[in-house]
Coordinates of C-alpha atoms and ligand atoms in Angstrom, one line a residue:
Chain A
M923 CA 113.1 108.3 66.6
D924 CA 112.0 104.8 67.3
I925 CA 111.3 103.1 70.7
K926 CA 111.3 99.4 71.3
G927 CA 110.8 97.0 74.2
V928 CA 109.5 97.7 77.7
G929 CA 109.8 101.2 79.1
L930 CA 108.8 102.7 82.5
G931 CA 106.5 105.4 83.7
L932 CA 108.8 108.1 85.1
R933 CA 108.1 109.1 88.7
S934 CA 109.8 111.8 90.7
A935 CA 110.8 109.4 93.4
H936 CA 113.2 107.8 90.9
Y937 CA 114.9 110.9 89.4
S938 CA 118.1 110.4 91.3
D939 CA 118.3 106.7 90.7
I940 CA 118.0 107.3 87.0
L941 CA 120.4 110.2 86.8
K942 CA 123.0 108.3 88.9
E943 CA 122.7 104.9 87.5
N944 CA 121.7 105.4 83.9
P945 CA 119.6 102.2 83.9
A946 CA 119.2 100.2 80.8
I947 CA 115.6 101.2 80.1
P948 CA 114.7 101.9 76.5
W949 CA 112.6 104.9 77.2
F950 CA 110.4 106.6 79.8
E951 CA 106.8 107.6 79.7
V952 CA 106.3 111.0 81.3
L953 CA 103.1 112.3 83.0
A954 CA 103.0 115.5 81.1
D955 CA 100.8 117.4 83.5
N956 CA 103.7 117.4 86.1
Y957 CA 106.0 119.3 83.8
L958 CA 104.0 122.2 82.4
I959 CA 105.8 125.0 84.2
K960 CA 108.9 126.4 82.4
G961 CA 111.9 126.6 84.8
S962 CA 110.2 124.3 87.4
P963 CA 112.5 121.8 89.2
N964 CA 110.5 118.9 87.8
L965 CA 111.2 120.1 84.3
S966 CA 114.9 120.6 84.8
Y967 CA 115.1 117.0 86.0
L968 CA 113.2 115.9 83.0
E969 CA 115.5 117.8 80.6
K970 CA 118.5 116.0 82.2
I971 CA 116.8 112.6 81.8
R972 CA 115.9 113.5 78.2
Q973 CA 119.6 113.8 77.4
N974 CA 119.9 110.0 77.9
Y975 CA 116.5 108.6 77.1
P976 CA 113.7 109.0 74.5
L977 CA 110.4 110.0 76.1
T978 CA 106.7 109.6 75.4
L979 CA 104.2 112.1 77.0
H980 CA 101.1 110.8 78.8
C981 CA 98.4 113.5 79.5
I982 CA 95.4 113.5 81.7
G983 CA 94.0 117.0 81.2
M984 CA 92.8 117.0 77.6
S985 CA 89.3 115.8 78.6
L986 CA 88.8 114.5 75.1
G987 CA 85.3 113.2 75.7
S988 CA 83.9 116.3 77.6
M989 CA 81.2 118.5 76.2
D990 CA 83.2 121.5 77.5
P991 CA 85.2 123.4 74.9
L992 CA 88.7 122.1 74.5
N993 CA 91.1 123.7 77.0
F994 CA 93.5 125.4 74.7
N995 CA 95.4 127.0 77.6
Y996 CA 96.3 123.5 78.7
L997 CA 97.1 122.4 75.2
K998 CA 99.4 125.4 74.7
K999 CA 101.4 124.2 77.7
I1000 CA 101.5 120.7 76.3
K1001 CA 102.7 122.1 73.0
K1002 CA 105.5 124.0 74.7
L1003 CA 106.5 120.8 76.6
I1004 CA 106.6 119.0 73.3
K1005 CA 109.0 121.6 71.9
I1006 CA 111.3 121.1 74.9
V1007 CA 111.4 117.3 75.2
E1008 CA 110.6 116.2 71.7
P1009 CA 108.6 113.1 72.7
V1010 CA 108.2 110.1 70.4
L1011 CA 104.5 110.1 71.0
I1012 CA 101.8 111.8 73.1
S1013 CA 98.7 110.2 74.6
D1014 CA 95.6 110.9 76.6
H1015 CA 92.6 108.9 77.6
L1016 CA 89.3 108.0 75.9
S1017 CA 87.3 109.6 78.7
W1018 CA 86.1 112.9 80.1
T1019 CA 87.5 114.6 83.2
S1020 CA 85.6 117.9 83.2
F1021 CA 82.2 119.3 82.8
N1022 CA 80.9 122.9 83.0
K1023 CA 84.6 124.0 83.6
Q1024 CA 84.8 121.8 86.7
Y1025 CA 87.6 119.2 86.8
F1026 CA 86.9 115.8 88.5
H1027 CA 90.5 114.4 88.4
E1028 CA 89.0 111.1 87.4
L1029 CA 88.7 109.3 84.0
L1030 CA 85.0 109.2 83.6
P1031 CA 83.3 106.8 81.2
L1032 CA 81.6 107.6 77.9
P1033 CA 78.5 105.9 76.4
F1034 CA 79.5 103.9 73.3
T1035 CA 77.3 105.8 70.9
E1036 CA 77.5 107.3 67.5
E1037 CA 77.2 110.8 69.0
A1038 CA 80.1 110.2 71.3
I1039 CA 82.2 108.8 68.5
F1040 CA 81.5 111.8 66.3
H1041 CA 82.2 114.2 69.2
V1042 CA 85.4 112.7 70.5
A1043 CA 86.8 112.0 67.1
K1044 CA 86.3 115.7 66.1
R1045 CA 88.0 116.8 69.3
I1046 CA 91.0 114.5 68.7
R1047 CA 91.4 115.9 65.2
Q1048 CA 91.3 119.4 66.6
V1049 CA 94.0 118.5 69.2
Q1050 CA 96.1 116.8 66.6
D1051 CA 95.8 119.8 64.3
F1052 CA 96.8 122.1 67.2
L1053 CA 99.7 119.9 68.3
E1054 CA 100.7 119.2 64.7
Q1055 CA 101.0 115.5 65.3
K1056 CA 99.0 112.4 65.8
I1057 CA 98.2 111.3 69.3
M1058 CA 97.4 108.0 71.0
I1059 CA 94.1 107.5 72.9
E1060 CA 94.1 105.0 75.7
N1061 CA 91.2 102.7 76.7
I1062 CA 90.3 103.3 80.4
S1063 CA 89.2 101.2 83.3
S1064 CA 85.5 101.7 84.1
Y1065 CA 83.1 100.8 86.9
L1066 CA 79.8 101.2 85.1
C1067 CA 78.3 101.0 81.6
F1068 CA 75.5 103.1 80.1
K1069 CA 72.3 101.4 78.9
Q1070 CA 72.3 103.6 75.8
S1071 CA 75.6 102.2 74.5
Q1072 CA 75.2 100.8 70.9
L1073 CA 78.6 99.3 70.4
T1074 CA 81.1 97.2 72.3
E1075 CA 84.0 99.0 74.0
W1076 CA 86.5 97.7 71.4
A1077 CA 84.3 98.7 68.5
F1078 CA 83.9 102.1 70.0
L1079 CA 87.7 102.5 70.5
K1080 CA 88.4 101.4 67.0
E1081 CA 85.8 103.6 65.4
I1082 CA 87.0 106.7 67.2
A1083 CA 90.6 106.0 66.3
D1084 CA 89.6 105.5 62.6
Q1085 CA 87.5 108.6 62.5
A1086 CA 90.1 110.7 64.3
D1087 CA 93.0 109.1 62.4
C1088 CA 94.9 108.6 65.6
F1089 CA 96.9 105.8 67.3
I1090 CA 95.7 103.6 70.2
L1091 CA 97.5 103.1 73.4
L1092 CA 96.1 99.7 74.5
D1093 CA 96.1 99.3 78.3
I1094 CA 96.1 95.6 78.9
N1095 CA 95.3 95.9 82.6
N1096 CA 92.3 98.1 81.8
I1097 CA 90.9 95.5 79.5
Y1098 CA 91.2 92.9 82.2
V1099 CA 89.7 95.2 84.9
N1100 CA 86.7 96.1 82.6
A1101 CA 86.2 92.4 81.6
Y1102 CA 85.9 91.6 85.3
N1103 CA 83.8 94.6 86.2
H1104 CA 81.3 94.2 83.3
Q1105 CA 81.4 90.4 83.1
L1106 CA 83.0 90.3 79.7
N1107 CA 85.6 88.0 78.2
A1108 CA 89.0 89.8 78.2
L1109 CA 90.4 87.6 75.5
N1110 CA 87.5 88.2 73.3
Y1111 CA 88.3 92.0 73.6
I1112 CA 91.7 91.4 72.2
K1113 CA 90.5 89.0 69.6
S1114 CA 87.7 91.3 68.4
L1115 CA 89.8 94.5 68.4
D1116 CA 90.5 94.6 64.7
T1117 CA 92.9 97.5 64.0
N1118 CA 96.5 98.3 63.0
R1119 CA 96.4 101.6 64.9
I1120 CA 97.8 100.3 68.2
A1121 CA 101.2 102.0 68.8
Q1122 CA 101.8 101.0 72.5
F1123 CA 100.7 98.9 75.4
H1124 CA 100.3 99.7 79.1
L1125 CA 100.8 97.3 81.9
A1126 CA 99.8 98.0 85.5
G1127 CA 98.4 96.5 88.7
F1128 CA 94.9 96.6 90.1
E1129 CA 93.3 96.1 93.5
N1130 CA 90.7 93.4 94.0
K1131 CA 87.8 95.0 95.9
G1132 CA 85.7 91.9 95.8
Y1133 CA 82.8 92.8 93.6
Y1134 CA 85.0 94.8 91.3
L1135 CA 88.6 95.5 90.4
L1136 CA 90.0 99.0 91.0
D1137 CA 92.6 100.3 88.6
T1138 CA 95.1 101.6 91.3
H1139 CA 98.5 101.3 89.5
G1140 CA 99.7 100.4 93.0
A1141 CA 100.8 96.8 92.6
S1142 CA 102.6 94.4 90.3
F1143 CA 100.7 93.2 87.2
S1144 CA 98.7 90.1 87.8
S1145 CA 99.5 86.8 86.1
D1146 CA 96.1 87.0 84.3
V1147 CA 97.1 90.4 82.9
L1148 CA 100.4 88.9 81.7
K1149 CA 98.5 86.2 79.9
L1150 CA 96.5 88.8 78.1
F1151 CA 99.7 90.7 77.3
Q1152 CA 101.0 87.5 75.6
Q1153 CA 97.9 87.4 73.5
A1154 CA 98.2 91.0 72.6
I1155 CA 101.8 90.6 71.5
K1156 CA 100.8 87.6 69.4
K1157 CA 98.0 89.6 67.7
F1158 CA 99.5 93.1 67.5
G1159 CA 103.2 92.4 67.7
A1160 CA 105.9 93.3 70.2
L1161 CA 104.9 96.9 70.5
P1162 CA 106.6 99.3 72.9
T1163 CA 105.1 98.7 76.4
V1164 CA 105.1 100.9 79.5
I1165 CA 104.8 99.8 83.1
E1166 CA 102.8 102.2 85.1
W1167 CA 103.0 102.4 88.9
D1168 CA 101.5 105.4 90.6
S1169 CA 100.6 104.6 94.2
H1170 CA 102.7 102.8 96.8
I1171 CA 105.6 103.4 94.5
P1172 CA 108.4 100.9 95.1
I1173 CA 112.1 101.4 95.0
F1174 CA 113.6 101.7 91.5
S1175 CA 115.2 98.3 91.5
R1176 CA 111.8 96.6 92.0
L1177 CA 110.5 98.4 88.9
L1178 CA 113.5 97.2 87.0
E1179 CA 112.5 93.6 87.9
E1180 CA 109.0 94.3 86.6
V1181 CA 110.5 95.6 83.3
Q1182 CA 112.6 92.4 83.1
I1183 CA 109.5 90.2 83.5
A1184 CA 107.6 92.0 80.8
Q1185 CA 110.6 92.1 78.5
T1186 CA 111.1 88.4 78.8
I1187 CA 107.5 87.7 77.9
M1188 CA 107.8 90.2 75.0
D1189 CA 110.9 88.4 73.7
Q1190 CA 109.3 85.0 74.0
Y1191 CA 106.1 85.9 72.3
A1192 CA 107.5 88.2 69.7
N1193 CA 109.5 85.2 68.4
I1194 CA 106.3 83.1 68.1
I1195 CA 104.7 85.5 65.6
Chain B
M462 CA 68.3 108.1 75.3
L463 CA 70.3 111.1 76.7
T464 CA 72.4 113.3 74.6
L465 CA 76.1 113.3 75.6
F466 CA 75.6 116.7 77.2
E467 CA 72.6 115.6 79.2
L468 CA 74.4 112.4 80.3
Q469 CA 77.5 114.3 81.5
K470 CA 75.2 116.8 83.2
K471 CA 73.3 114.2 85.1
F472 CA 76.4 112.2 85.9
T473 CA 78.2 115.2 87.4
E474 CA 75.1 116.2 89.3
N475 CA 75.2 112.8 90.9
L476 CA 78.9 113.2 91.7
K477 CA 78.1 116.6 93.3
N478 CA 74.9 116.1 95.2
Q479 CA 73.9 112.4 94.8
D480 CA 71.1 113.3 92.3
M481 CA 69.5 110.0 91.3
E482 CA 68.3 110.8 87.8
I483 CA 71.3 109.2 86.2
Y484 CA 70.6 105.8 87.8
S485 CA 68.0 104.7 85.3
F486 CA 70.6 105.2 82.5
I487 CA 73.2 102.8 84.0
Q488 CA 73.3 99.2 82.9
H489 CA 72.3 96.7 85.6
N490 CA 75.3 94.9 87.2
K491 CA 74.6 91.7 89.0
H492 CA 76.9 92.6 91.9
M493 CA 76.4 96.3 92.3
S494 CA 73.5 98.8 92.1
P495 CA 74.0 102.0 90.0
K496 CA 74.4 103.8 93.3
K497 CA 77.3 101.6 94.3
Q498 CA 78.9 101.9 90.9
L499 CA 78.7 105.6 91.0
A500 CA 80.0 105.6 94.5
I501 CA 83.3 104.1 93.2
Y502 CA 83.7 107.3 91.1
Q503 CA 82.6 109.6 94.0
D504 CA 85.1 107.9 96.4
S505 CA 87.9 108.1 93.8
I506 CA 87.3 111.8 93.1
L507 CA 87.0 112.6 96.8
S508 CA 90.2 110.7 97.6
A509 CA 92.2 112.4 94.9
M510 CA 91.2 115.8 96.3
Q511 CA 91.7 114.8 99.9
Q512 CA 95.2 113.5 99.0
A513 CA 96.0 116.8 97.3
L514 CA 94.9 118.9 100.4
T515 CA 96.7 116.5 102.8
R516 CA 99.9 116.8 100.7
I517 CA 99.7 120.6 100.7
Y518 CA 98.6 121.2 104.3
P519 CA 100.5 118.6 106.5
V520 CA 101.0 121.1 109.3
C521 CA 97.4 122.2 109.5
K522 CA 96.5 118.5 109.7
K523 CA 98.9 118.0 112.6
L524 CA 97.6 121.0 114.4
V525 CA 93.9 120.1 114.3
G526 CA 94.4 116.3 114.3
E527 CA 93.6 113.8 111.5
A528 CA 89.9 113.3 112.2
F529 CA 89.0 117.0 112.4
F530 CA 91.3 117.8 109.4
N531 CA 89.4 115.2 107.3
Y532 CA 86.1 116.6 108.4
I533 CA 87.0 120.2 107.4
I534 CA 88.6 119.2 104.1
N535 CA 85.6 117.1 103.1
H536 CA 83.4 120.1 103.7
Y537 CA 85.9 122.3 101.8
I538 CA 85.9 119.9 98.8
I539 CA 82.0 120.0 98.6
I540 CA 81.9 123.8 98.4
H541 CA 85.1 124.3 96.4
P542 CA 85.2 122.4 93.1
S543 CA 88.4 122.2 91.1
F544 CA 88.6 124.4 88.1
S545 CA 92.1 123.3 86.9
P546 CA 93.2 120.1 85.2
D547 CA 96.2 120.2 87.5
L548 CA 95.5 119.1 91.1
N549 CA 98.5 121.0 92.2
N550 CA 96.4 124.1 91.8
Y551 CA 93.7 122.9 94.0
G552 CA 93.3 124.2 97.6
A553 CA 94.4 127.9 97.1
G554 CA 91.4 129.2 99.0
F555 CA 91.8 126.9 102.0
S556 CA 93.3 129.6 104.3
E557 CA 90.3 131.9 103.6
Y558 CA 87.9 129.1 104.2
L559 CA 89.5 128.4 107.6
K560 CA 89.1 132.0 108.6
D561 CA 85.3 131.6 108.3
I562 CA 85.1 128.6 110.6
E563 CA 84.0 129.7 114.0
T564 CA 85.4 126.6 115.8
M565 CA 88.8 127.6 114.6
A566 CA 88.9 130.6 116.8
T567 CA 90.8 128.6 119.5
L568 CA 93.5 127.9 116.9
C569 CA 93.8 131.5 115.8
Y570 CA 96.9 131.1 113.8
L571 CA 95.6 128.2 111.7
A572 CA 94.5 130.3 108.7
D573 CA 97.9 132.0 108.5
V574 CA 99.7 128.7 108.8
A575 CA 97.5 127.4 105.9
N576 CA 98.4 130.5 103.9
F577 CA 102.1 129.8 104.6
E578 CA 101.7 126.2 103.5
W579 CA 100.0 127.1 100.3
S580 CA 102.7 129.6 99.5
W581 CA 105.4 127.0 100.3
H582 CA 103.7 124.4 98.2
S583 CA 103.2 126.8 95.2
L584 CA 107.0 127.3 95.1
Y585 CA 107.3 123.8 93.6
Q586 CA 105.4 125.2 90.6
Q587 CA 107.5 128.3 90.2
I588 CA 110.3 129.3 87.9
T589 CA 113.9 129.2 89.2
D590 CA 115.6 132.5 88.3
K591 CA 119.3 132.8 87.3
K592 CA 121.7 134.3 89.7
F593 CA 122.2 138.1 89.9
D594 CA 124.5 139.5 87.2
F595 CA 126.8 142.0 89.0
D596 CA 128.0 143.4 85.7
K597 CA 124.5 145.0 85.3
L598 CA 125.1 147.2 88.3
R599 CA 128.1 148.7 86.7
F600 CA 126.3 149.1 83.4
Y601 CA 123.5 151.1 85.0
E602 CA 125.8 153.1 87.3
N603 CA 124.9 156.4 85.7
Q604 CA 121.2 155.9 86.0
A605 CA 121.1 154.7 89.6
K606 CA 118.0 156.6 90.6
N607 CA 116.0 154.9 87.9
I608 CA 117.0 151.4 88.7
I609 CA 114.2 149.0 89.6
F610 CA 114.9 145.8 91.4
K611 CA 113.4 142.4 90.5
L612 CA 112.7 139.8 93.1
P613 CA 112.7 136.1 92.1
R614 CA 109.6 135.4 90.1
S615 CA 108.7 132.8 92.7
A616 CA 109.0 135.3 95.6
I617 CA 106.1 135.6 98.0
L618 CA 106.1 138.2 100.8
L619 CA 104.2 137.1 103.9
Q620 CA 103.3 138.8 107.1
S621 CA 101.4 137.5 110.2
I622 CA 100.9 138.4 113.8
Y623 CA 101.8 134.8 114.5
P624 CA 105.2 133.1 114.2
I625 CA 104.0 131.0 111.3
Y626 CA 107.4 129.8 110.2
H627 CA 108.3 128.7 113.7
I628 CA 105.0 126.9 113.9
F629 CA 105.6 125.3 110.5
L630 CA 109.1 124.1 111.6
I631 CA 108.2 122.6 114.9
N632 CA 105.3 120.7 113.3
Q633 CA 107.4 118.9 110.7
K634 CA 107.1 115.2 110.8
E635 CA 110.7 114.6 111.9
N636 CA 110.7 117.3 114.6
E637 CA 110.7 115.8 118.1
D638 CA 111.5 119.1 119.9
D639 CA 109.3 121.1 122.3
Q640 CA 106.2 122.1 120.4
S641 CA 105.0 125.0 122.6
I642 CA 104.3 128.3 121.0
F643 CA 104.4 131.6 122.9
L644 CA 102.2 134.1 121.3
Q645 CA 103.4 137.6 122.0
P646 CA 100.9 140.5 121.8
N647 CA 101.6 143.3 119.3
Q648 CA 104.2 141.3 117.5
Q649 CA 104.4 141.0 113.7
Y650 CA 106.4 138.6 111.7
F651 CA 107.6 139.1 108.1
Y652 CA 109.0 136.6 105.7
I653 CA 110.1 136.2 102.1
I654 CA 109.9 132.8 100.5
W655 CA 111.2 131.9 97.1
R656 CA 113.0 129.2 95.2
N657 CA 116.4 129.1 93.7
D658 CA 118.5 126.3 92.2
L659 CA 119.0 124.8 95.6
G660 CA 115.3 124.5 96.3
R661 CA 112.8 126.3 98.4
Q662 CA 114.1 129.2 100.5
I663 CA 112.8 131.3 103.4
S664 CA 114.1 134.2 105.3
S665 CA 112.7 136.2 108.2
L666 CA 112.7 140.0 107.6
N667 CA 112.3 143.0 109.7
K668 CA 109.5 145.4 108.9
V669 CA 111.6 147.9 106.9
E670 CA 113.1 145.1 104.8
W671 CA 109.7 143.8 104.2
I672 CA 108.4 147.2 103.1
I673 CA 111.3 147.8 100.8
L674 CA 110.8 144.4 99.2
T675 CA 107.0 145.2 98.6
W676 CA 108.1 148.5 97.0
M677 CA 110.4 146.5 94.7
Q678 CA 107.6 144.2 93.8
D679 CA 105.5 147.3 93.0
K680 CA 108.4 148.4 90.6
L681 CA 109.4 151.5 92.6
S682 CA 112.7 152.9 91.4
L683 CA 115.7 153.4 93.7
G684 CA 115.0 157.2 93.7
E685 CA 111.4 156.7 94.6
M686 CA 112.3 154.3 97.4
S687 CA 114.8 156.8 98.8
E688 CA 112.2 159.5 98.9
K689 CA 109.6 157.2 100.6
L690 CA 112.2 156.2 103.2
M691 CA 112.8 159.8 104.0
D692 CA 109.1 160.3 104.5
L693 CA 109.1 157.3 106.8
N694 CA 112.0 159.0 108.7
H695 CA 113.9 155.8 108.6
E696 CA 117.7 155.8 108.9
I697 CA 118.0 152.9 106.5
N698 CA 120.8 153.2 104.0
L699 CA 119.7 151.6 100.8
N700 CA 123.3 151.5 99.6
I701 CA 124.0 149.0 102.4
I702 CA 120.7 147.0 102.5
I703 CA 120.3 146.4 98.8
P704 CA 123.7 144.7 98.3
Q705 CA 122.8 142.5 101.3
M706 CA 119.5 141.6 99.7
I707 CA 121.3 140.7 96.5
C708 CA 123.7 138.5 98.4
C709 CA 120.7 136.8 100.2
G710 CA 119.1 136.1 96.8
F711 CA 116.0 138.4 97.4
I712 CA 117.0 140.4 94.3
V713 CA 117.9 138.5 91.1
D714 CA 117.9 141.2 88.5
I715 CA 117.7 145.0 87.8
A716 CA 116.3 147.1 85.0
I717 CA 115.8 150.8 84.2
N718 CA 112.4 152.2 84.8
N719 CA 111.4 154.2 81.7
Ligands
FE2_836 FE1 97.2 103.1 81.4

């Protein structure tokens, strides 16, 4: 199954709008961790929505960069969910969320080192073998860098994707946030990322905290992020794009407007290529 | 250079107890010191866990007030890390934790209310069972004594010496009614909560109903329950009470005990 255009992150606040109105959204991205219990109300809503829409699964619990053993209990649940909703693609983040069995519920940054590349790529391959399909890894927002990093973030991302033979979910907002936080050139990130592994884009909003940008997913995407999005489309093509909105979630019609804005840009810039 | 293991260890030690060893491994940022950069992560982690507990325990928060609630959850978060990738599983031990706080003695029912709120929250995560199939009763007619009764897989039986459901109800956001509570000595309250296709359900029980339902959870057969009731010298007729329980949705299936 193929997906095209701008989709939306599915949030429980909008179940009834979606089921009632059948909006013209090409697909929904689902936060997989909210649907891991068979027979739960969330899952029954999801199954109904799945009847009308293709889905992608977005995970937060794989902890791909952690030194802990992979949590196969969690992965088994993801695999069961895959069987139920047959997603087009599955993703998780290029980060770690757990250490010594403790979960921090935050996407923690990795050092951009050879050791990390080897470790994470090996784990992604194990996950892909277990799930019997390729996954996407997403670049995260970060608020610090490690001195021992030997590569740029984009080189690290590309190298892991190559070694793991996986796809990349490129979050445009996260590139912008990191460029601001680490005094980098965001456009240079896009220009320098040399890969054909990107399968999707993410768009979201951040909060400006003065000295840094916080990736809150609680606002509309900024005009600067949209400019970067244009450049990403020019370089990588009009790839399927998801709008994420997780805090201060607006009414559904407001999200449809966001989709429309992103779709218009995609249509314009896809034609330029 | 730290190995990835050492780096994650030092990083998490800073998150947990502000250990400073990781600072020298963080790149200098012209706007923020390593301490401030790490504080962004600390705040974000704390905030996610605070939000989880606030979402699960709104009545406890209302009962003790926002400031004191934040104070106790911050302490709880420090001593109770999360061991599940799913934040919905975080906070199970909050009721036990409240029992140990001496200043809580004036609000004696708080721990029981927390236990109720946790159980109520956990129903979101539970399986919804199918409705009772009455044909099965006819099918097992000849083996009545060996029938065991299945409660909804989501069912939780609760008991307290405080009217916890009443406290829960009058402290809902939208409730503007009188919020006084009259605690009666030597009183006990029994409840079953479960979920069905209409959502989360609760019913108050009398003591015998509660006992029978606990026997059913322990997989006692109809014959065994009849004998136990005789020992208790109760004039309860299971032939009347069980169909009532089925109609109320407390029993969703039967099987034969081999
Ligand atoms: Fe994202």
